[in-house]
Amino acid sequence: MHMEEPCFDFLRTKETLGYHVYPTCRNTSGVLGFSVTVETQATKFNTELVETKIEEFLVSFGEKMTALSDEAFKTQVTALIKLKECEDTHLGEEVDRNWAEVVTQQYVFDRLNREIDALKLMTKAELVSWFMEHRGQTSKKLSVHVVGFGVEENDPPSEEHPSEEGAGGDDGGVIKCSASSSYGEVSKLTFLPISPKLASATVITDIRTFTATLQLYPYHKILK
């Protein structure tokens, strides 16, 4: 919530990278994180530049967090508490919330009330410390670049019937990959060559092979 306005102001208003710019909080099987998404035009900006600007935003946001006044922090906390205190507009919202507790086998049906109590005890120092910790050397980041391909992106025309093992050309172009299925033709991912601007990054060229090398993180439940 605190990141939404600065994110839009930096990446959309000032950098004009695209209309769809937003941060998102994530809870993946009890593992918490956040993401920043930018949808830009391939004819205006490349994804490497967009990632660089996202990193610049996160640095500037960290500075804003450090300089945040106690009054501004309390205003943000109060607004978030009021948002969580809003009554459900229809029965489906309550059903979805409670059913999610059953599906994940956590059964914390008063989670909203507990979150409100935790927010009332939270301090600005804790918030700043959490953000800086998750931006430090020990933090992990996954950067996903989805690049458009076609006439509008000024790409050369692809082959009419490409092979299933399609690959990038010498000029970094993309050959569309497809395979037959009961659903018809299904497109596959084509991995682009790494940009020199991201030379320090670990490149994933085979998702299945990469995930097979990772340790299985134990399922985590947030019960307190």
XYZ file of C-alpha atoms in Angstrom:
224
model
C 0.000 0.000 0.000
C 2.775 2.430 0.944
C 4.640 1.587 -2.271
C 1.791 2.088 -4.756
C 1.885 5.865 -5.195
C 5.711 6.227 -5.286
C 5.921 3.312 -7.741
C 3.420 4.888 -10.132
C 4.997 8.333 -9.774
C 8.547 7.117 -10.473
C 7.998 4.512 -13.198
C 4.897 5.879 -14.914
C 4.782 9.655 -14.390
C 8.514 10.448 -14.432
C 10.001 7.634 -16.514
C 6.840 7.120 -18.674
C 7.610 3.411 -19.049
C 3.985 2.349 -19.442
C 0.425 2.702 -18.212
C 0.357 -0.582 -16.290
C 2.793 -0.096 -13.415
C 2.094 -1.609 -10.016
C 3.631 -3.344 -6.973
C 2.108 -6.517 -5.537
C 2.383 -8.280 -2.177
C 2.794 -12.039 -2.523
C 2.034 -14.950 -0.207
C 3.191 -18.166 -1.869
C 2.426 -21.085 0.441
C 3.330 -18.956 3.443
C 6.479 -17.465 1.875
C 6.080 -13.697 1.733
C 7.491 -11.384 -0.905
C 6.684 -8.506 -3.212
C 6.964 -7.772 -6.910
C 6.998 -4.742 -9.188
C 5.385 -5.138 -12.611
C 5.825 -2.825 -15.599
C 4.116 -3.370 -18.949
C 5.861 -1.296 -21.600
C 5.849 -0.987 -25.391
C 8.527 -3.045 -27.139
C 8.923 -0.293 -29.735
C 9.848 2.272 -27.063
C 11.830 0.526 -24.336
C 13.666 -2.763 -23.971
C 13.157 -4.916 -20.894
C 16.740 -4.448 -19.698
C 16.152 -0.710 -19.367
C 12.877 -1.353 -17.548
C 14.609 -3.616 -15.022
C 17.279 -0.975 -14.453
C 14.590 1.621 -13.762
C 12.796 -0.728 -11.368
C 16.037 -1.131 -9.425
C 16.460 2.649 -9.371
C 12.937 2.977 -8.015
C 13.598 0.465 -5.231
C 16.704 2.398 -4.218
C 14.757 5.669 -4.150
C 11.924 3.994 -2.244
C 14.383 2.790 0.380
C 15.527 6.377 0.819
C 11.904 7.513 1.153
C 11.305 4.845 3.783
C 14.298 5.989 5.800
C 13.159 9.620 5.627
C 9.525 8.759 6.437
C 8.172 10.819 9.332
C 6.420 9.181 12.273
C 3.235 11.066 11.437
C 3.222 9.841 7.831
C 3.850 6.283 9.033
C 0.925 6.438 11.456
C -1.310 7.801 8.680
C -0.439 4.848 6.449
C -1.027 2.346 9.251
C -4.388 3.896 10.132
C -5.506 3.793 6.498
C -4.528 0.111 6.182
C -6.339 -0.759 9.414
C -9.513 0.947 8.193
C -9.233 -0.968 4.925
C -9.047 -4.276 6.791
C -11.963 -3.252 9.026
C -14.312 -2.753 6.064
C -17.287 -5.092 6.111
C -17.675 -7.661 3.358
C -19.790 -6.352 0.496
C -21.258 -9.792 -0.180
C -21.256 -13.271 1.344
C -18.826 -14.559 -1.284
C -15.958 -12.505 0.175
C -16.382 -14.118 3.580
C -16.709 -17.571 2.029
C -13.544 -17.146 -0.061
C -11.563 -15.876 2.920
C -12.633 -18.704 5.217
C -12.359 -21.371 2.538
C -8.766 -20.308 1.866
C -7.995 -21.055 5.526
C -9.470 -24.542 5.117
C -7.645 -25.296 1.861
C -4.275 -24.249 3.322
C -5.049 -26.088 6.603
C -4.299 -23.015 8.682
C -7.788 -22.408 10.135
C -7.039 -18.888 11.354
C -10.533 -17.577 10.719
C -9.901 -14.361 12.660
C -6.793 -13.533 10.614
C -7.979 -10.009 9.763
C -8.410 -9.140 13.442
C -4.966 -10.534 14.226
C -3.418 -8.524 11.398
C -5.071 -5.367 12.724
C -3.684 -6.029 16.214
C -0.208 -6.577 14.736
C -0.414 -3.342 12.738
C -1.235 -1.384 15.885
C 1.989 -2.639 17.470
C 4.209 -2.176 14.422
C 6.820 0.588 14.454
C 8.422 2.562 11.652
C 11.827 1.146 12.567
C 10.521 -2.396 12.040
C 9.115 -1.493 8.627
C 12.343 0.151 7.448
C 14.434 -2.716 8.814
C 12.259 -5.299 7.026
C 12.513 -3.519 3.688
C 16.259 -3.014 3.893
C 16.772 -6.635 4.905
C 14.833 -7.833 1.871
C 16.849 -5.555 -0.398
C 20.220 -6.664 0.956
C 22.812 -9.167 -0.242
C 20.942 -12.101 1.299
C 17.692 -11.393 -0.543
C 16.670 -13.311 -3.656
C 15.085 -11.869 -6.780
C 13.480 -13.447 -9.824
C 13.283 -11.165 -12.861
C 10.909 -12.303 -15.618
C 11.177 -10.612 -19.032
C 8.330 -11.306 -21.468
C 9.169 -9.784 -24.854
C 6.648 -9.294 -27.641
C 7.440 -10.569 -31.125
C 5.834 -9.516 -34.362
C 5.423 -6.840 -36.971
C 4.522 -4.146 -34.442
C 7.777 -4.851 -32.581
C 9.742 -4.350 -35.837
C 10.822 -8.006 -35.841
C 11.491 -9.941 -39.047
C 8.730 -12.359 -40.112
C 9.080 -15.809 -38.582
C 8.935 -19.072 -40.463
C 5.451 -20.245 -41.393
C 5.987 -23.711 -39.933
C 8.875 -23.553 -37.457
C 10.412 -26.614 -35.907
C 9.536 -27.626 -32.364
C 13.059 -26.855 -31.185
C 12.975 -23.211 -32.356
C 15.779 -20.933 -31.251
C 16.993 -17.362 -31.421
C 18.817 -16.267 -34.561
C 22.268 -14.742 -34.697
C 20.735 -11.283 -34.472
C 18.783 -12.161 -31.346
C 15.522 -12.696 -33.216
C 12.952 -15.226 -32.118
C 11.517 -18.211 -33.972
C 8.062 -19.181 -32.780
C 7.820 -22.675 -31.344
C 4.646 -24.728 -31.376
C 3.485 -28.271 -30.765
C 0.310 -30.199 -31.518
C -2.132 -30.796 -28.673
C -5.729 -31.797 -28.053
C -6.311 -28.059 -27.632
C -4.797 -27.304 -31.030
C -1.533 -25.485 -31.597
C 0.189 -24.527 -28.352
C 2.990 -21.967 -28.355
C 6.161 -22.657 -26.410
C 8.579 -20.286 -24.774
C 11.558 -19.123 -26.769
C 14.429 -17.971 -24.587
C 16.241 -14.838 -25.706
C 20.013 -14.392 -25.330
C 21.146 -12.569 -22.207
C 21.764 -8.864 -22.541
C 25.265 -7.525 -21.726
C 23.523 -5.163 -19.299
C 22.512 -8.181 -17.187
C 25.828 -10.030 -17.362
C 25.891 -10.598 -13.596
C 22.492 -12.308 -13.579
C 21.956 -16.072 -13.446
C 20.200 -16.954 -16.692
C 17.424 -19.568 -16.715
C 17.206 -21.159 -20.160
C 15.349 -24.304 -19.083
C 12.757 -23.830 -16.344
C 12.277 -27.541 -15.587
C 16.004 -28.212 -15.363
C 16.565 -25.158 -13.177
C 13.782 -25.992 -10.710
C 15.003 -29.604 -10.514
C 18.289 -28.355 -9.037
C 16.566 -26.412 -6.255
C 15.810 -27.716 -2.797
C 12.141 -28.147 -1.977
C 11.211 -25.392 0.431
C 9.079 -26.760 3.294
C 5.448 -25.712 3.296
C 5.019 -22.855 5.716
C 1.894 -21.836 7.607
C 1.363 -18.352 9.034
C -0.517 -19.061 12.250
C 0.463 -16.050 14.362
